[in-house]
Structure formats: structure tokens, C-alpha cells
DNA sequence: TTTTTATAGTTTGTAATACAAACTAGTTTA
DNA sequence: TAAACTAGTTTGTATTACAAACTATAAAAA
């Protein structure tokens, strides 16, 4: 069996969702609120998970304003995009190996 | 984005490896020792993870003897095989969606 | 025979962590 | 001016992944 060592930071389900969301955005960018709504996460959980991703330098977070409203921009870094791609590639290979064996 | 709700029991990395191992065996069966060696896990961790899988009825565990040596047989149940297949299918679709978007 | 070592696991303890509830801070509406 | 809303963060807790320590038996060595 070809069992890859999957990136622990990415593998967590909530974070995987966040990264998938960001990676599929044309500009690799989204906002706190958009992520929260589209992934149906509580703000607390999203905030925590974003911190983990930020500590790994997989995303960066910029606080701006839209008019008078705070607005948090979340962007996938190059490092994050690379790590995510590698993770997906590893999964894909594992799946291919499993299907081949069946 | 097509973000599936991945089975928590299966998603954990150690258990994913165990299930992948079992699923790729012709008889969906392995032994404690073989899993331990081939997955390079500590006996303690493997034992715990097997208990979780057993509680979910994804595997069953039978204690036999080979001569005088105890020998623990681990077998993927039908329920487990089904759940694992569903999990892999979900991942595969997510990956496909991600690649399509790129 | 009595240690010692090896085999095959299980139980226990702990550090990490996923997640939600409670909180903060500013803004808009009644 | 008070109430309700928006946009998040911090704190607390329950879960849990994992390894160290332990149990039990068997074989080998002394």
C-alpha cells in the first residue's frame, strides 16, 4: 500500500474545507463572513481554525474596513497553496492505488 | 464547492491507514502484528484505534491462536467496507471538483 | 529450575485540540 | 438612549490521539 503521510494541519476536516474554499476561489481569497456562511461554521470555530492555518503560514489575514464595518480578508499564501496541492496529490494517489487494487 | 461531510471515524489519519490496509487485502483481513509492522504504529496506538473502529462496527476482531501464540485477526466488516467506499468516493469527488476549478 | 528475553497485546495518563459559549467592540435602528 | 445587529476573539470543556507503562504467556538461556 502506498500510504502517504498526510499534512496534519490540512487534514483536519474544518481546515480542509477552508482551504478547499480558498483554493477554488479565483484570487485565492475570501472573507471571514463568506467562509463562515458558506461552510456553515460557528464564528468561534472558524476563528480558531484560521489561527492554526495562519500559524502554519498557509493563509494570511488582513483586517480592513468596508465603509465602517470591519472586514477580514483571508488569503491563501503561496506556501499554503503548495502544501494544499501536495496534500491533494497525495490523497489522489492513495485513492488511485486503492481503486487499482480492487 | 462540493464539500462533503467526511466520516469522522474514518478521516483520522491512523484509522484511514488501517482501513486502507484492510480494504486492499484480498480477504479484507489482516492481523494485529501485520498492521502494526506495515503501518509502523505503536501497539498501544493501534490497539486504541482498532477499538474505535470496532465500536463503530467497521471492523471485527477475533482472537485466535497460532500454535501457542495469541493471534488477533482484524477483519473489515461489510458496514466498514461500505463506509470506507463512501468516504473514498466523497474525497474523490471533492478532488475532482478542485481540479476542475483550477 | 529459575532467570531472562520475546511476543502479543491492553490500560492508563497526558498533552493537544476541535468546538461552542461567552465575551468584546463598534454600528445601526427603534 | 437603549436595544439589536455585525464582526469577530477569547475562554472553557470535553474529546481524543498517542505513547509509556503494564499484563500475560511462551520460549530460550544460564
CSV table of C-alpha atoms (C1' of nucleotides) in Angstrom, one decimal:
chain,number,residue,atom,x,y,z
A,1,UNK,CA,0.0,0.0,0.0
A,2,UNK,CA,1.1,3.5,-0.8
A,3,UNK,CA,0.2,5.3,2.4
A,4,UNK,CA,1.2,8.9,2.3
A,5,UNK,CA,2.0,10.9,5.5
A,6,UNK,CA,-0.8,13.5,5.2
A,7,UNK,CA,-0.2,17.0,6.5
A,8,UNK,CA,-1.9,17.2,9.9
A,9,UNK,CA,-2.7,20.9,9.7
A,10,UNK,CA,-4.5,20.4,6.4
A,11,UNK,CA,-6.1,17.1,7.1
A,12,UNK,CA,-8.4,18.3,9.9
A,13,UNK,CA,-11.9,18.5,8.4
A,14,UNK,CA,-12.8,22.0,9.2
A,15,UNK,CA,-9.5,23.3,7.8
A,16,UNK,CA,-9.6,21.1,4.8
A,17,UNK,CA,-12.9,22.8,4.0
A,18,UNK,CA,-11.5,26.3,4.5
A,19,UNK,CA,-8.5,25.5,2.2
A,20,UNK,CA,-10.7,23.9,-0.4
A,21,UNK,CA,-12.8,27.0,-0.4
A,22,UNK,CA,-9.9,29.4,-0.7
A,23,UNK,CA,-8.1,27.2,-3.3
A,24,UNK,CA,-11.2,27.2,-5.6
A,25,UNK,CA,-11.5,30.9,-5.4
A,26,UNK,CA,-10.0,32.7,-8.5
A,27,UNK,CA,-8.0,35.0,-6.3
A,28,UNK,CA,-7.4,32.5,-3.5
A,29,UNK,CA,-9.2,35.0,-1.3
A,30,UNK,CA,-12.3,35.1,0.8
A,31,UNK,CA,-13.7,36.9,3.8
A,32,UNK,CA,-14.3,35.7,7.3
A,33,UNK,CA,-18.0,36.2,6.8
A,34,UNK,CA,-18.2,34.4,3.5
A,35,UNK,CA,-16.3,31.4,4.8
A,36,UNK,CA,-18.5,31.3,7.9
A,37,UNK,CA,-21.7,31.3,5.9
A,38,UNK,CA,-20.6,29.1,3.0
A,39,UNK,CA,-19.0,26.5,5.3
A,40,UNK,CA,-21.7,26.9,8.0
A,41,UNK,CA,-19.2,27.2,10.8
A,42,UNK,CA,-19.6,29.0,14.1
A,43,UNK,CA,-17.5,32.2,14.2
A,44,UNK,CA,-15.6,30.8,17.2
A,45,UNK,CA,-14.5,27.6,15.4
A,46,UNK,CA,-13.7,29.4,12.2
A,47,UNK,CA,-11.6,32.0,14.1
A,48,UNK,CA,-9.6,29.2,15.9
A,49,UNK,CA,-9.0,27.2,12.7
A,50,UNK,CA,-7.9,30.3,10.8
A,51,UNK,CA,-5.4,30.9,13.6
A,52,UNK,CA,-3.9,27.5,13.1
A,53,UNK,CA,-3.7,28.0,9.4
A,54,UNK,CA,-2.1,31.4,9.9
A,55,UNK,CA,0.5,30.0,12.4
A,56,UNK,CA,1.5,27.5,9.7
A,57,UNK,CA,1.7,30.4,7.2
A,58,UNK,CA,-0.8,28.7,5.0
A,59,UNK,CA,-3.0,31.8,4.9
A,60,UNK,CA,-2.7,35.4,5.8
A,61,UNK,CA,-5.3,37.5,7.4
A,62,UNK,CA,-5.8,41.2,6.7
A,63,UNK,CA,-8.2,43.4,8.6
A,64,UNK,CA,-9.7,46.1,6.6
A,65,UNK,CA,-12.9,48.1,6.6
A,66,UNK,CA,-15.8,48.2,4.2
A,67,UNK,CA,-17.2,51.6,5.0
A,68,UNK,CA,-17.4,51.5,8.7
A,69,UNK,CA,-17.7,47.8,9.0
A,70,UNK,CA,-14.7,45.6,9.9
A,71,UNK,CA,-13.9,43.1,7.2
A,72,UNK,CA,-11.4,40.3,7.5
A,73,UNK,CA,-9.8,39.2,4.3
A,74,UNK,CA,-8.4,35.7,4.2
A,75,UNK,CA,-5.9,34.8,1.6
A,76,UNK,CA,-4.2,31.5,0.8
A,77,UNK,CA,-0.4,32.1,0.7
A,78,UNK,CA,1.9,30.5,-1.9
A,79,UNK,CA,3.2,28.2,0.8
A,80,UNK,CA,-0.4,27.2,1.6
A,81,UNK,CA,-1.4,26.7,-2.0
A,82,UNK,CA,1.7,24.5,-2.4
A,83,UNK,CA,1.0,22.4,0.7
A,84,UNK,CA,-2.6,22.0,-0.2
A,85,UNK,CA,-1.8,20.8,-3.7
A,86,UNK,CA,0.7,18.4,-2.3
A,87,UNK,CA,-1.9,17.1,0.1
A,88,UNK,CA,-4.5,16.7,-2.6
A,89,UNK,CA,-2.0,14.9,-4.8
A,90,UNK,CA,-1.1,12.5,-2.0
A,91,UNK,CA,-4.8,11.7,-1.5
A,92,UNK,CA,-5.4,11.3,-5.1
A,93,UNK,CA,-2.6,8.8,-5.4
A,94,UNK,CA,-3.8,6.9,-2.4
A,95,UNK,CA,-7.3,6.7,-4.0
A,96,UNK,CA,-5.9,5.5,-7.3
A,97,UNK,CA,-3.9,2.8,-5.6
A,98,UNK,CA,-7.0,1.7,-3.7
A,99,UNK,CA,-9.1,1.6,-6.8
A,100,UNK,CA,-6.4,-0.3,-8.7
A,101,UNK,CA,-6.3,-3.0,-6.1
A,102,UNK,CA,-10.0,-3.6,-6.2
B,1,UNK,CA,-17.8,24.0,-3.8
B,2,UNK,CA,-18.9,20.5,-3.2
B,3,UNK,CA,-17.7,19.9,0.3
B,4,UNK,CA,-18.8,16.5,1.6
B,5,UNK,CA,-19.2,15.7,5.3
B,6,UNK,CA,-16.4,13.3,5.8
B,7,UNK,CA,-16.9,10.4,8.2
B,8,UNK,CA,-15.0,11.4,11.4
B,9,UNK,CA,-14.2,7.9,12.4
B,10,UNK,CA,-12.6,7.1,9.1
B,11,UNK,CA,-11.0,10.5,8.5
B,12,UNK,CA,-8.5,10.3,11.4
B,13,UNK,CA,-5.1,9.6,9.8
B,14,UNK,CA,-4.2,6.5,11.7
B,15,UNK,CA,-7.6,4.9,11.1
B,16,UNK,CA,-7.6,5.8,7.5
B,17,UNK,CA,-4.3,3.9,7.1
B,18,UNK,CA,-5.7,0.9,8.9
B,19,UNK,CA,-8.8,0.8,6.7
B,20,UNK,CA,-6.9,1.4,3.6
B,21,UNK,CA,-4.7,-1.6,4.5
B,22,UNK,CA,-7.7,-3.8,5.2
B,23,UNK,CA,-9.6,-2.7,2.2
B,24,UNK,CA,-6.7,-3.5,-0.1
B,25,UNK,CA,-6.3,-7.0,1.3
B,26,UNK,CA,-8.0,-9.7,-0.9
B,27,UNK,CA,-9.9,-11.1,2.1
B,28,UNK,CA,-10.3,-7.7,3.9
B,29,UNK,CA,-8.4,-9.3,6.7
B,30,UNK,CA,-5.1,-8.8,8.5
B,31,UNK,CA,-3.5,-9.4,11.9
B,32,UNK,CA,-2.7,-7.1,14.7
B,33,UNK,CA,1.0,-7.7,14.2
B,34,UNK,CA,1.0,-7.3,10.4
B,35,UNK,CA,-0.9,-4.0,10.7
B,36,UNK,CA,1.5,-2.8,13.4
B,37,UNK,CA,4.5,-3.6,11.3
B,38,UNK,CA,3.3,-2.4,8.0
B,39,UNK,CA,1.8,0.8,9.3
B,40,UNK,CA,4.7,1.4,11.7
B,41,UNK,CA,2.4,2.1,14.6
B,42,UNK,CA,3.0,1.5,18.3
B,43,UNK,CA,1.0,-1.4,19.7
B,44,UNK,CA,-0.8,1.0,22.1
B,45,UNK,CA,-2.0,3.4,19.4
B,46,UNK,CA,-3.0,0.6,17.1
B,47,UNK,CA,-5.0,-1.1,19.9
B,48,UNK,CA,-6.8,2.1,20.7
B,49,UNK,CA,-7.6,2.9,17.1
B,50,UNK,CA,-8.9,-0.6,16.5
B,51,UNK,CA,-11.2,-0.2,19.5
B,52,UNK,CA,-12.7,2.9,17.9
B,53,UNK,CA,-13.2,1.1,14.6
B,54,UNK,CA,-14.7,-1.8,16.4
B,55,UNK,CA,-17.1,0.4,18.3
B,56,UNK,CA,-18.3,1.8,15.0
B,57,UNK,CA,-18.7,-1.8,13.7
B,58,UNK,CA,-16.3,-1.1,10.9
B,59,UNK,CA,-14.1,-4.0,11.8
B,60,UNK,CA,-14.4,-7.0,13.9
B,61,UNK,CA,-11.7,-8.6,15.9
B,62,UNK,CA,-11.3,-12.2,16.6
B,63,UNK,CA,-8.7,-13.7,19.0
B,64,UNK,CA,-7.3,-17.0,17.9
B,65,UNK,CA,-4.1,-18.9,18.4
B,66,UNK,CA,-1.4,-19.9,16.0
B,67,UNK,CA,0.1,-22.8,17.9
B,68,UNK,CA,0.5,-21.4,21.3
B,69,UNK,CA,0.8,-17.8,20.2
B,70,UNK,CA,-2.1,-15.5,20.5
B,71,UNK,CA,-3.1,-14.0,17.2
B,72,UNK,CA,-5.6,-11.3,16.7
B,73,UNK,CA,-7.4,-11.3,13.4
B,74,UNK,CA,-8.8,-8.0,12.2
B,75,UNK,CA,-11.4,-8.0,9.5
B,76,UNK,CA,-13.2,-5.2,7.7
B,77,UNK,CA,-17.0,-5.7,8.1
B,78,UNK,CA,-19.5,-5.1,5.3
B,79,UNK,CA,-20.6,-2.0,7.1
B,80,UNK,CA,-17.0,-0.9,7.3
B,81,UNK,CA,-16.3,-1.6,3.6
B,82,UNK,CA,-19.3,0.3,2.6
B,83,UNK,CA,-18.5,3.3,4.8
B,84,UNK,CA,-14.9,3.3,3.6
B,85,UNK,CA,-16.0,3.2,0.0
B,86,UNK,CA,-18.4,6.1,0.6
B,87,UNK,CA,-15.6,8.1,2.2
B,88,UNK,CA,-13.2,7.5,-0.7
B,89,UNK,CA,-15.9,8.4,-3.2
B,90,UNK,CA,-16.6,11.6,-1.4
B,91,UNK,CA,-12.9,12.5,-1.3
B,92,UNK,CA,-12.6,11.6,-5.0
B,93,UNK,CA,-15.4,13.9,-5.9
B,94,UNK,CA,-14.0,16.7,-3.9
B,95,UNK,CA,-10.6,16.3,-5.6
B,96,UNK,CA,-12.3,16.2,-9.0
B,97,UNK,CA,-14.2,19.4,-8.2
B,98,UNK,CA,-11.0,21.1,-7.1
B,99,UNK,CA,-9.1,20.0,-10.2
B,100,UNK,CA,-11.9,21.1,-12.5
B,101,UNK,CA,-11.9,24.6,-10.9
B,102,UNK,CA,-8.2,25.1,-11.4
C,1,DT,C1',14.9,-24.9,37.7
C,2,DT,C1',14.9,-20.2,37.6
C,3,DT,C1',16.0,-16.1,35.1
C,4,DT,C1',15.8,-13.6,31.1
C,5,DT,C1',14.1,-12.3,26.8
C,6,DA,C1',10.5,-12.2,23.4
C,7,DT,C1',5.8,-12.0,21.8
C,8,DA,C1',1.2,-10.1,21.7
C,9,DG,C1',-1.3,-7.2,23.1
C,10,DT,C1',-4.3,-3.7,26.8
C,11,DT,C1',-4.8,0.0,30.1
C,12,DT,C1',-3.6,4.4,31.8
C,13,DG,C1',-2.0,9.1,31.7
C,14,DT,C1',-1.3,13.3,29.3
C,15,DA,C1',-0.8,16.8,26.1
C,16,DA,C1',-3.1,18.6,22.1
C,17,DT,C1',-7.1,20.3,20.1
C,18,DA,C1',-11.9,20.9,18.0
C,19,DC,C1',-15.5,23.3,19.0
C,20,DA,C1',-19.1,26.3,21.2
C,21,DA,C1',-20.4,29.5,24.7
C,22,DA,C1',-19.5,33.6,26.4
C,23,DC,C1',-17.4,37.8,25.7
C,24,DT,C1',-15.6,42.4,23.3
C,25,DA,C1',-16.2,46.3,20.5
C,26,DG,C1',-18.2,49.1,17.4
C,27,DT,C1',-22.6,50.3,14.5
C,28,DT,C1',-27.3,50.8,13.2
C,29,DT,C1',-32.1,51.0,14.3
C,30,DA,C1',-36.2,51.9,17.2
D,1,DT,C1',-30.7,56.1,24.8
D,2,DA,C1',-31.5,51.7,24.7
D,3,DA,C1',-31.8,47.6,22.1
D,4,DA,C1',-30.3,44.8,18.5
D,5,DC,C1',-27.1,43.7,15.0
D,6,DT,C1',-22.4,42.8,12.9
D,7,DA,C1',-17.9,41.0,13.1
D,8,DG,C1',-15.1,38.8,15.2
D,9,DT,C1',-11.9,36.8,19.7
D,10,DT,C1',-11.1,34.5,24.0
D,11,DT,C1',-12.0,31.1,27.2
D,12,DG,C1',-13.5,26.6,28.9
D,13,DT,C1',-14.5,21.9,28.2
D,14,DA,C1',-15.0,17.5,26.5
D,15,DT,C1',-12.8,14.6,23.2
D,16,DT,C1',-9.1,12.0,21.7
D,17,DA,C1',-4.6,10.6,19.6
D,18,DC,C1',-0.8,8.6,21.2
D,19,DA,C1',2.9,6.6,24.0
D,20,DA,C1',4.6,4.7,28.3
D,21,DA,C1',3.8,1.5,31.4
D,22,DC,C1',1.7,-2.6,32.4
D,23,DT,C1',-0.2,-7.7,31.9
D,24,DA,C1',0.2,-12.4,30.5
D,25,DT,C1',2.2,-16.2,28.3
D,26,DA,C1',5.9,-18.7,26.0
D,27,DA,C1',10.5,-19.8,24.7
D,28,DA,C1',15.5,-19.5,25.4
D,29,DA,C1',19.3,-19.2,28.3
D,30,DA,C1',22.0,-19.9,32.5
